[in-house]
PDB file of C-alpha atoms in Angstrom:
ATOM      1  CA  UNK A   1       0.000   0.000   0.000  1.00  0.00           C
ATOM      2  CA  UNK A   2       1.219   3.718  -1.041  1.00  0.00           C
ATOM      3  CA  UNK A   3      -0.553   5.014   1.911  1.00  0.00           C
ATOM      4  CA  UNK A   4      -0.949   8.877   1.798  1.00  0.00           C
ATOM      5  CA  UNK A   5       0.045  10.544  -1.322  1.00  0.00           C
ATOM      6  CA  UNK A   6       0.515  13.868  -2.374  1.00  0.00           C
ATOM      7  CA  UNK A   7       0.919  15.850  -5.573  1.00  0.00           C
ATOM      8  CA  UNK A   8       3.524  17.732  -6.694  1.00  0.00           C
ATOM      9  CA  UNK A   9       6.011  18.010  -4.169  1.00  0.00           C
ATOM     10  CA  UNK A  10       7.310  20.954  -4.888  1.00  0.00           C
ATOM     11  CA  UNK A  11       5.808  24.188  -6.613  1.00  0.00           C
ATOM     12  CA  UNK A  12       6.623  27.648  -7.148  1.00  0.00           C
ATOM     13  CA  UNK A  13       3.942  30.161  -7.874  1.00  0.00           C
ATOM     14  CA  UNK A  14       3.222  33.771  -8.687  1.00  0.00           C
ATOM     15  CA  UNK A  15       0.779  36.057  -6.766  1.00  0.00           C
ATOM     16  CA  UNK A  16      -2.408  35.535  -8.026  1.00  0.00           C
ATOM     17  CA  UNK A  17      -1.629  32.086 -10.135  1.00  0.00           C
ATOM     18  CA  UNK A  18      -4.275  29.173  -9.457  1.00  0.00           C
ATOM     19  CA  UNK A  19      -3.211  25.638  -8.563  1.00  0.00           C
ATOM     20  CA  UNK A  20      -5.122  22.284  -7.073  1.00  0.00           C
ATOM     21  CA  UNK A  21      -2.908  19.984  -4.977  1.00  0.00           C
ATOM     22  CA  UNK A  22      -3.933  16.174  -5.180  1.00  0.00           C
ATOM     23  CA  UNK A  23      -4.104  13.794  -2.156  1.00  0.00           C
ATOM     24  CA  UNK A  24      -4.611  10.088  -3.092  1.00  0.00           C
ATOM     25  CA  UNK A  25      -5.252   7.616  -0.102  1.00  0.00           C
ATOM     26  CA  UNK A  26      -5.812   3.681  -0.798  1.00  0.00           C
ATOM     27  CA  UNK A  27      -6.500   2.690   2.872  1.00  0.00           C
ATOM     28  CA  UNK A  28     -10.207   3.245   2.398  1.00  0.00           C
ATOM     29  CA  UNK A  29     -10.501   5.950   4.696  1.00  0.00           C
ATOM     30  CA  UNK A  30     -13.676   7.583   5.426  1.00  0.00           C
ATOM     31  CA  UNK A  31     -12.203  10.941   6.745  1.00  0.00           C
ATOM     32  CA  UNK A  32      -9.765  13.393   5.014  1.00  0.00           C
ATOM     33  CA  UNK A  33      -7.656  16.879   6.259  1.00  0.00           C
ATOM     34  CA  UNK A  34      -5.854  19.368   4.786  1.00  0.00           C
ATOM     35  CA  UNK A  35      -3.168  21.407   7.107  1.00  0.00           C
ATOM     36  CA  UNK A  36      -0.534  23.597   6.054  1.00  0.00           C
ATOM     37  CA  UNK A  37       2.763  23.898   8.116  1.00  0.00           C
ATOM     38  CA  UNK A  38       4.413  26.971   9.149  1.00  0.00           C
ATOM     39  CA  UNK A  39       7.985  27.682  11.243  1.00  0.00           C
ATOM     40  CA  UNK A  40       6.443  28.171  15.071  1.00  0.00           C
ATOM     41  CA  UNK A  41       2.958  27.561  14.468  1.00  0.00           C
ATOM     42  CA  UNK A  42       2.352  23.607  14.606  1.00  0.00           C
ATOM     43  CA  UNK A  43      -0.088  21.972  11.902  1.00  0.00           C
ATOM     44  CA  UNK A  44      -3.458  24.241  11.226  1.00  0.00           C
ATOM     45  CA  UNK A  45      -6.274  22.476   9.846  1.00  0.00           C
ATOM     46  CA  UNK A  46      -7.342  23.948   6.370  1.00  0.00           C
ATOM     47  CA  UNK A  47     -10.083  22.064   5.395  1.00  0.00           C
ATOM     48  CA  UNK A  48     -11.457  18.584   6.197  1.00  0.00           C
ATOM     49  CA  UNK A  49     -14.072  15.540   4.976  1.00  0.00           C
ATOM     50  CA  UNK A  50     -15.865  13.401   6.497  1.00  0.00           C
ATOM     51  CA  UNK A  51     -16.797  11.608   3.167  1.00  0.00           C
ATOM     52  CA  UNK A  52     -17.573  11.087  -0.463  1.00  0.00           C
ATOM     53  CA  UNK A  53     -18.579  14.190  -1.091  1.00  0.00           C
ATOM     54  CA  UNK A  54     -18.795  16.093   2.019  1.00  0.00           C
ATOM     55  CA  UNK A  55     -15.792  19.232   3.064  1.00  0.00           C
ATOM     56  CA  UNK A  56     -15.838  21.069   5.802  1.00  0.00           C
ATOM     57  CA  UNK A  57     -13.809  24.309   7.404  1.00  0.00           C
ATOM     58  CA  UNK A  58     -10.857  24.111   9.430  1.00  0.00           C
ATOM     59  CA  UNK A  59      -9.334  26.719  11.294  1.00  0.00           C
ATOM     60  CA  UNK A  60      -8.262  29.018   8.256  1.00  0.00           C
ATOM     61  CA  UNK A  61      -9.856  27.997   5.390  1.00  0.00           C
ATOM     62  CA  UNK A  62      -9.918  31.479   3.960  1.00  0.00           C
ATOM     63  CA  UNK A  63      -8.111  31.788   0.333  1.00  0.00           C
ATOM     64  CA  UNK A  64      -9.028  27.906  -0.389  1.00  0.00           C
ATOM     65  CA  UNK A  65     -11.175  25.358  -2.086  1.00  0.00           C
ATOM     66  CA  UNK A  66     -11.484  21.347  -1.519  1.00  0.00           C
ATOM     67  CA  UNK A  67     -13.752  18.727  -3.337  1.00  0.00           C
ATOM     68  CA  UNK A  68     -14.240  15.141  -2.127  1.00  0.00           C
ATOM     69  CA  UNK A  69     -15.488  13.728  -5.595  1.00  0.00           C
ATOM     70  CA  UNK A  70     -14.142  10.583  -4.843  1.00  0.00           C
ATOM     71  CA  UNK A  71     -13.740   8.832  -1.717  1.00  0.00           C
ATOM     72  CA  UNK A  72      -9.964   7.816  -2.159  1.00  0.00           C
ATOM     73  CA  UNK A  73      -9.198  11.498  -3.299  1.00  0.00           C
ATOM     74  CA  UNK A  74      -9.116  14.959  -1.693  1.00  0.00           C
ATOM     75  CA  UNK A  75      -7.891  17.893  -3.699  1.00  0.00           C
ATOM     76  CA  UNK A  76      -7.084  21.628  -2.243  1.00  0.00           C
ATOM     77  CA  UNK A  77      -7.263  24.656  -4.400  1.00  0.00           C
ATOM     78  CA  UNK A  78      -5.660  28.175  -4.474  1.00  0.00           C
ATOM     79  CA  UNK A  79      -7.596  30.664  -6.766  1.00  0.00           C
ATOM     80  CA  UNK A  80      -5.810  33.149  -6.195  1.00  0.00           C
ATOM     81  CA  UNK A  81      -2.716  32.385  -4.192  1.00  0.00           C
ATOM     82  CA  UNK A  82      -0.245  34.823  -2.235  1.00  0.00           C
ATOM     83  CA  UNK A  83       2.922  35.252  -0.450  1.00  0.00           C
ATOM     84  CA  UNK A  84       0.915  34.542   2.645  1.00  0.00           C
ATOM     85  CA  UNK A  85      -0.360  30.878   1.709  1.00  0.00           C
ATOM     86  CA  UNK A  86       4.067  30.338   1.198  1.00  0.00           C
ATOM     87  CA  UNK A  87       3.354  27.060   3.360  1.00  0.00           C
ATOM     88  CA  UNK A  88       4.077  23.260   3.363  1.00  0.00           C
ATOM     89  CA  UNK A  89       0.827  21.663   2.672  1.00  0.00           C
ATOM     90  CA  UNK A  90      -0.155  18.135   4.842  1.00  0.00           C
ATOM     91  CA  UNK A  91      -2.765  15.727   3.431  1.00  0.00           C
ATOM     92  CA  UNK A  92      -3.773  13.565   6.227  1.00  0.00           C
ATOM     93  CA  UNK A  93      -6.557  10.815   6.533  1.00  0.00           C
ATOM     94  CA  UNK A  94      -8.113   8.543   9.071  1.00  0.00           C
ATOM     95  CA  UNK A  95     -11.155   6.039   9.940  1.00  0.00           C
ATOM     96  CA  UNK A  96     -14.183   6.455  10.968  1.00  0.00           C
ATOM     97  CA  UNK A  97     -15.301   5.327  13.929  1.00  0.00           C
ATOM     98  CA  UNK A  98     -14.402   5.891  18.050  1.00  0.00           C
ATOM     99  CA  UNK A  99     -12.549   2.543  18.136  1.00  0.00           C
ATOM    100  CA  UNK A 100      -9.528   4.332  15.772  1.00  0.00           C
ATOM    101  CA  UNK A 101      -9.229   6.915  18.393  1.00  0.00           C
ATOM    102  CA  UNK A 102      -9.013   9.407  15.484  1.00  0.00           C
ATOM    103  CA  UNK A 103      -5.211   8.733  14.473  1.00  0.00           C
ATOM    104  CA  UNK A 104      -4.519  10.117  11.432  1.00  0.00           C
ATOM    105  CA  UNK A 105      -2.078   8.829   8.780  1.00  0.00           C
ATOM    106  CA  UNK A 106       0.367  11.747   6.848  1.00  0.00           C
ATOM    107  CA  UNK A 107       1.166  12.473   3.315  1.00  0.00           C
ATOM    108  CA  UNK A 108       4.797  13.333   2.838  1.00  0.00           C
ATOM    109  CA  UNK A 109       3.800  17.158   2.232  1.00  0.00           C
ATOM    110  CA  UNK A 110       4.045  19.691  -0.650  1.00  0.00           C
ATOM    111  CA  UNK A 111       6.467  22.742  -0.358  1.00  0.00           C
ATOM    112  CA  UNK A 112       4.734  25.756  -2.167  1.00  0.00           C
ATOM    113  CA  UNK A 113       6.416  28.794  -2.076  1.00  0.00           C
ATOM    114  CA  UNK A 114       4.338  31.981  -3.670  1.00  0.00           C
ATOM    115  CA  UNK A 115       6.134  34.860  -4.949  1.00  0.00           C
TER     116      UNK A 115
ATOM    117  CA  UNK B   1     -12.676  23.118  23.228  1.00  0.00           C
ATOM    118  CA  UNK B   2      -9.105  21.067  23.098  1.00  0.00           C
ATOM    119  CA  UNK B   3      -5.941  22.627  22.999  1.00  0.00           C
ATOM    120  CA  UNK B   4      -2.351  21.743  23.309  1.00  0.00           C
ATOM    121  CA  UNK B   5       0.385  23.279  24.557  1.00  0.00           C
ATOM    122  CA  UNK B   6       4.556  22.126  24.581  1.00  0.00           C
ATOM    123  CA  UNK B   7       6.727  23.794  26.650  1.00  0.00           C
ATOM    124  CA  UNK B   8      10.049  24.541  25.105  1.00  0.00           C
ATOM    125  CA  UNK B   9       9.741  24.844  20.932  1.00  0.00           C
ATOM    126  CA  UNK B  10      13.773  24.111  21.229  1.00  0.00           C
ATOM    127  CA  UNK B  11      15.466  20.679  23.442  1.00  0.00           C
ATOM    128  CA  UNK B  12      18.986  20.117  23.111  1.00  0.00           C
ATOM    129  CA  UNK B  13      20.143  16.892  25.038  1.00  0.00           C
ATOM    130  CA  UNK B  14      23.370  14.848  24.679  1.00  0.00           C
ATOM    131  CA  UNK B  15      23.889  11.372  23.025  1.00  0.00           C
ATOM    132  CA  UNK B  16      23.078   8.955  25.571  1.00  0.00           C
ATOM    133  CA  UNK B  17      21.314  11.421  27.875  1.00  0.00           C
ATOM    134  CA  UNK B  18      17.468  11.211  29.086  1.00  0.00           C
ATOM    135  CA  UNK B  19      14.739  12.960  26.560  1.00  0.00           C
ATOM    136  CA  UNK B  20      12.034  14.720  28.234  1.00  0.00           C
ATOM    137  CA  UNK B  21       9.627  16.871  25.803  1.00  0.00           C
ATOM    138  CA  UNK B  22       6.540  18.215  27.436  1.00  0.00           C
ATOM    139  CA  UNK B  23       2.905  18.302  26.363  1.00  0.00           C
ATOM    140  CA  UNK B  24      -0.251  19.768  28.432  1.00  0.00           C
ATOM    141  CA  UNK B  25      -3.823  19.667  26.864  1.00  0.00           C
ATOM    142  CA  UNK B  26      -7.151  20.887  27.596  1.00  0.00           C
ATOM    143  CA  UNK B  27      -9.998  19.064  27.164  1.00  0.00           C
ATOM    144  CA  UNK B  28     -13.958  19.044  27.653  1.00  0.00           C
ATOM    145  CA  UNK B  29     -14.358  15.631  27.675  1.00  0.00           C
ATOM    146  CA  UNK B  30     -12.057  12.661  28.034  1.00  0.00           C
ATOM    147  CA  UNK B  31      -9.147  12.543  25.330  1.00  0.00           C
ATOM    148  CA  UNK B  32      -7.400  10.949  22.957  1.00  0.00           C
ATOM    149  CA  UNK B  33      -3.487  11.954  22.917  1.00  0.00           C
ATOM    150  CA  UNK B  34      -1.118  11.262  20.592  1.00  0.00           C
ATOM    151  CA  UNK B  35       2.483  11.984  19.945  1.00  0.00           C
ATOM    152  CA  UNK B  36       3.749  12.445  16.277  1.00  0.00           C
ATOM    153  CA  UNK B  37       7.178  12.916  15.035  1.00  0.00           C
ATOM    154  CA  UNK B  38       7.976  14.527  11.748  1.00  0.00           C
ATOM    155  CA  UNK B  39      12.133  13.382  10.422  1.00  0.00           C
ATOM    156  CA  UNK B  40      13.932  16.750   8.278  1.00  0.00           C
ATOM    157  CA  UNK B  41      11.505  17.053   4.982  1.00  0.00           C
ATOM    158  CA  UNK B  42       9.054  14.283   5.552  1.00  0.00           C
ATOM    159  CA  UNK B  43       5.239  14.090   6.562  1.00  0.00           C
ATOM    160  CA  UNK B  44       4.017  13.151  10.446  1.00  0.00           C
ATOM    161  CA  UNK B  45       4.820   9.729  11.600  1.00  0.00           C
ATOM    162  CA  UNK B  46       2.959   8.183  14.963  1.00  0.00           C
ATOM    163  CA  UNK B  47       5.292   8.172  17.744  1.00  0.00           C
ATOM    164  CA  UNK B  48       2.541   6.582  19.898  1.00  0.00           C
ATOM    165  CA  UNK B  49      -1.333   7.087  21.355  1.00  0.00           C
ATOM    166  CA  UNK B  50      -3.288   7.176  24.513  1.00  0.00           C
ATOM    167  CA  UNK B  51      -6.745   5.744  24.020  1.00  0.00           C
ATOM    168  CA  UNK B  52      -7.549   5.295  27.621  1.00  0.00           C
ATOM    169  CA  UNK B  53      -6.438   1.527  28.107  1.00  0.00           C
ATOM    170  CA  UNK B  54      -3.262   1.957  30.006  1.00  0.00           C
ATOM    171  CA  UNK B  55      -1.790   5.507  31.192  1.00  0.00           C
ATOM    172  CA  UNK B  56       1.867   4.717  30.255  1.00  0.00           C
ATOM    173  CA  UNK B  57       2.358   4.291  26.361  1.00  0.00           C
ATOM    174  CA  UNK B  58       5.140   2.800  24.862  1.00  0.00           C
ATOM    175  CA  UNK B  59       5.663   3.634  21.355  1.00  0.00           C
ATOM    176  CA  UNK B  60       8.207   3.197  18.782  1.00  0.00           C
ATOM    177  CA  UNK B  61      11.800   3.728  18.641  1.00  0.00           C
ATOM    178  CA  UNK B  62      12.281   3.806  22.743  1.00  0.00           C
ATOM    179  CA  UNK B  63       9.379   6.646  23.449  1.00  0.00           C
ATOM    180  CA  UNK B  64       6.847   5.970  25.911  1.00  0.00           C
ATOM    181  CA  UNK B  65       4.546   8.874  27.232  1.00  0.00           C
ATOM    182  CA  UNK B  66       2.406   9.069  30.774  1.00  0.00           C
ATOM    183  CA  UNK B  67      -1.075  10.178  30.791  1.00  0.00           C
ATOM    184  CA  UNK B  68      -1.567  12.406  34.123  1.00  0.00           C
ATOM    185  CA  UNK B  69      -5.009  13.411  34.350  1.00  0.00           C
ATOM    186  CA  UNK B  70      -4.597  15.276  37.509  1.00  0.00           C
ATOM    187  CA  UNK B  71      -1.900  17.769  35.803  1.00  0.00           C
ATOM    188  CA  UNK B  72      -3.422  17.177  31.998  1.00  0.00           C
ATOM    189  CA  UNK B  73      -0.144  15.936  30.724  1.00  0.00           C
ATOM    190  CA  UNK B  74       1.015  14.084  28.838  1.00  0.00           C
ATOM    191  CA  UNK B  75       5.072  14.419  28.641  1.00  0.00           C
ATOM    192  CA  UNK B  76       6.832  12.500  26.127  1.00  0.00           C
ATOM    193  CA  UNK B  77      10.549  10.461  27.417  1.00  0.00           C
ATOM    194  CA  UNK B  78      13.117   8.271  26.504  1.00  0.00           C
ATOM    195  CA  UNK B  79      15.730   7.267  28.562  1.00  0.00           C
ATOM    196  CA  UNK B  80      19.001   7.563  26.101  1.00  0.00           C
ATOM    197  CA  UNK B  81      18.724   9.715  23.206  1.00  0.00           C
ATOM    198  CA  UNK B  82      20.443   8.289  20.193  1.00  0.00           C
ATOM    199  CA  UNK B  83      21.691  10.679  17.038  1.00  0.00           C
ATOM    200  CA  UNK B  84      18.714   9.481  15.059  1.00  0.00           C
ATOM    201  CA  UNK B  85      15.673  10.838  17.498  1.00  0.00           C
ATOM    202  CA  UNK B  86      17.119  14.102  16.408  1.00  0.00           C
ATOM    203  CA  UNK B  87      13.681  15.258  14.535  1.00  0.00           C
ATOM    204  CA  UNK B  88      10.454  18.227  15.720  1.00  0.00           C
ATOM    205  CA  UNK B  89       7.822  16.359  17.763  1.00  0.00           C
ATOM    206  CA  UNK B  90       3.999  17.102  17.932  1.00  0.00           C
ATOM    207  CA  UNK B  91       1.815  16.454  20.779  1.00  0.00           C
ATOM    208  CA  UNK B  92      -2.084  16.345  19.449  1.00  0.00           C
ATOM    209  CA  UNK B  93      -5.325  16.018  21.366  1.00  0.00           C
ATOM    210  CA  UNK B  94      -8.696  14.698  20.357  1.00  0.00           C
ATOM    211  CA  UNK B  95     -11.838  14.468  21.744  1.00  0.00           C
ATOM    212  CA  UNK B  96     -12.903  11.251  22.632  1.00  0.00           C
ATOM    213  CA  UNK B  97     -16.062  11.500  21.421  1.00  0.00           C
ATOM    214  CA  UNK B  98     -18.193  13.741  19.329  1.00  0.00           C
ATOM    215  CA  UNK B  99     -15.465  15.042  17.312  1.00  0.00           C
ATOM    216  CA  UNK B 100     -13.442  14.131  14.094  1.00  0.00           C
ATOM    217  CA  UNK B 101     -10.163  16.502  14.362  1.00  0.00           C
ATOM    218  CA  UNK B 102      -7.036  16.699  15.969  1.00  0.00           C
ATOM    219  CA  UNK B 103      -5.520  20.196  17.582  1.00  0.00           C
ATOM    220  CA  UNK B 104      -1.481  20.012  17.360  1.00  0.00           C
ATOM    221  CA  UNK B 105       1.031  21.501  19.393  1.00  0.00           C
ATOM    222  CA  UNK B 106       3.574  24.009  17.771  1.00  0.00           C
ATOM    223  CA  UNK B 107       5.629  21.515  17.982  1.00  0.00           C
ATOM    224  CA  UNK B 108       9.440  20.844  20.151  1.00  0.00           C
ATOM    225  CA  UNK B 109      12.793  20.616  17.817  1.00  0.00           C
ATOM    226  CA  UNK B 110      14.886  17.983  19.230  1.00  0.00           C
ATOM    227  CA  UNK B 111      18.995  18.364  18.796  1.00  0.00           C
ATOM    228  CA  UNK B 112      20.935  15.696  19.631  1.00  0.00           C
ATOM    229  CA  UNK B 113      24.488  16.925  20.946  1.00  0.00           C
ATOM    230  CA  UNK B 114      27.240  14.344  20.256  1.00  0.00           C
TER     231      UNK B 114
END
């Protein structure tokens, strides 16, 4: 099993350039999170699902998009990105249910940097 | 409401010396705790959980962890450090029940000294 997957790795942007980052899982988890990563400031949850179809807000959502089209897939878009969204982006997913205690499995991340 | 907090964003110990990185939480209703480490350039990796069962963890690589209700902690240890635990670590908290996410610490940067 792959596990978490992200796509690209890397990318570099300019302000106000559009771009949709692509996180593949083949666990057959029911829940899915976006975080972005920043020097001093732990993991902040973006965006999340809680299934096919379903996205929810995190705790700064502004400035993106998500769509849950597919249960295995969970993509994040910038519209209109800026220096300020210069982040490493986290897909993470986990099970449903109490009995997984909500651990959550990591993507290896994807470095944007927006100039 | 959960929270996290780790005292100390920067540890430095010496090879062979005892690892102590603390975590305290808040939570409305019983937790879930976990301990993540993240290796130079790479995504999260679970160190080790609390789920309630037994209130010292053992996890992988040496780590265990102690769930203290009484002073909500939930410090993470490991009694020699070796080169390789040289990484940031992330304390996270969920609610047992109820809710779907998990709130992260800003996270400790561990330096091994040689």
């Amino acid at each position: 099993n792959a596990g978490v997957t992200q796509t690209p790795k890397f990318r570099v942007l300019k302000t106000g350039q559009s771009m949709t980052l692509l996180c593949a899982q083949d666990m057959n988890h029911e829940y899915m999170y976006w975080y972005r990563q920043d020097p001093g400031m732990g993991l902040r949850l973006i965006h999340y699902s809680v299934g096919e179809g379903t996205t929810a807000k995190g705790e700064v959502p502004d400035g993106y998009n998500v769509s849950r089209l597919k249960k295995q897939n969970f993509l994040l878009g910038l519209e209109s990105a800026a220096p300020s969204q210069t982040s490493v982006y986290f897909c993470a997913s986990s099970y449903f249910g109490a009995v997984h205690y909500n651990e959550q499995f990591f993507g290896p991340g994807t470095r944007l940097t927006v100039l | 409401a959960q929270s996290v907090t780790q005292l100390g964003s920067h540890v430095s110990v010496s090879e062979g010396a005892l690892v102590l990185l603390r975590c305290n939480y808040s939570s409305s209703v019983p937790p879930y705790l976990f301990w993540y480490v993240q290796y130079p350039n790479q995504g999260l990796q679970l160190l080790l959980k609390y789920t309630s069962a037994a209130t010292l963890v053992k996890g992988i690589n040496g780590f265990e962890a102690e769930f203290k209700k009484s002073e909500t902690s939930f410090h993470l240890t490991k009694p020699s450090a070796h080169m390789s635990d040289a990484a940031e670590y992330f304390c996270a908290v969920s609610e047992s029940f109820g809710n779907e996410k998990l709130t992260f610490g800003t996270g400790t940067r561990l330096t091994i000294i040689p």
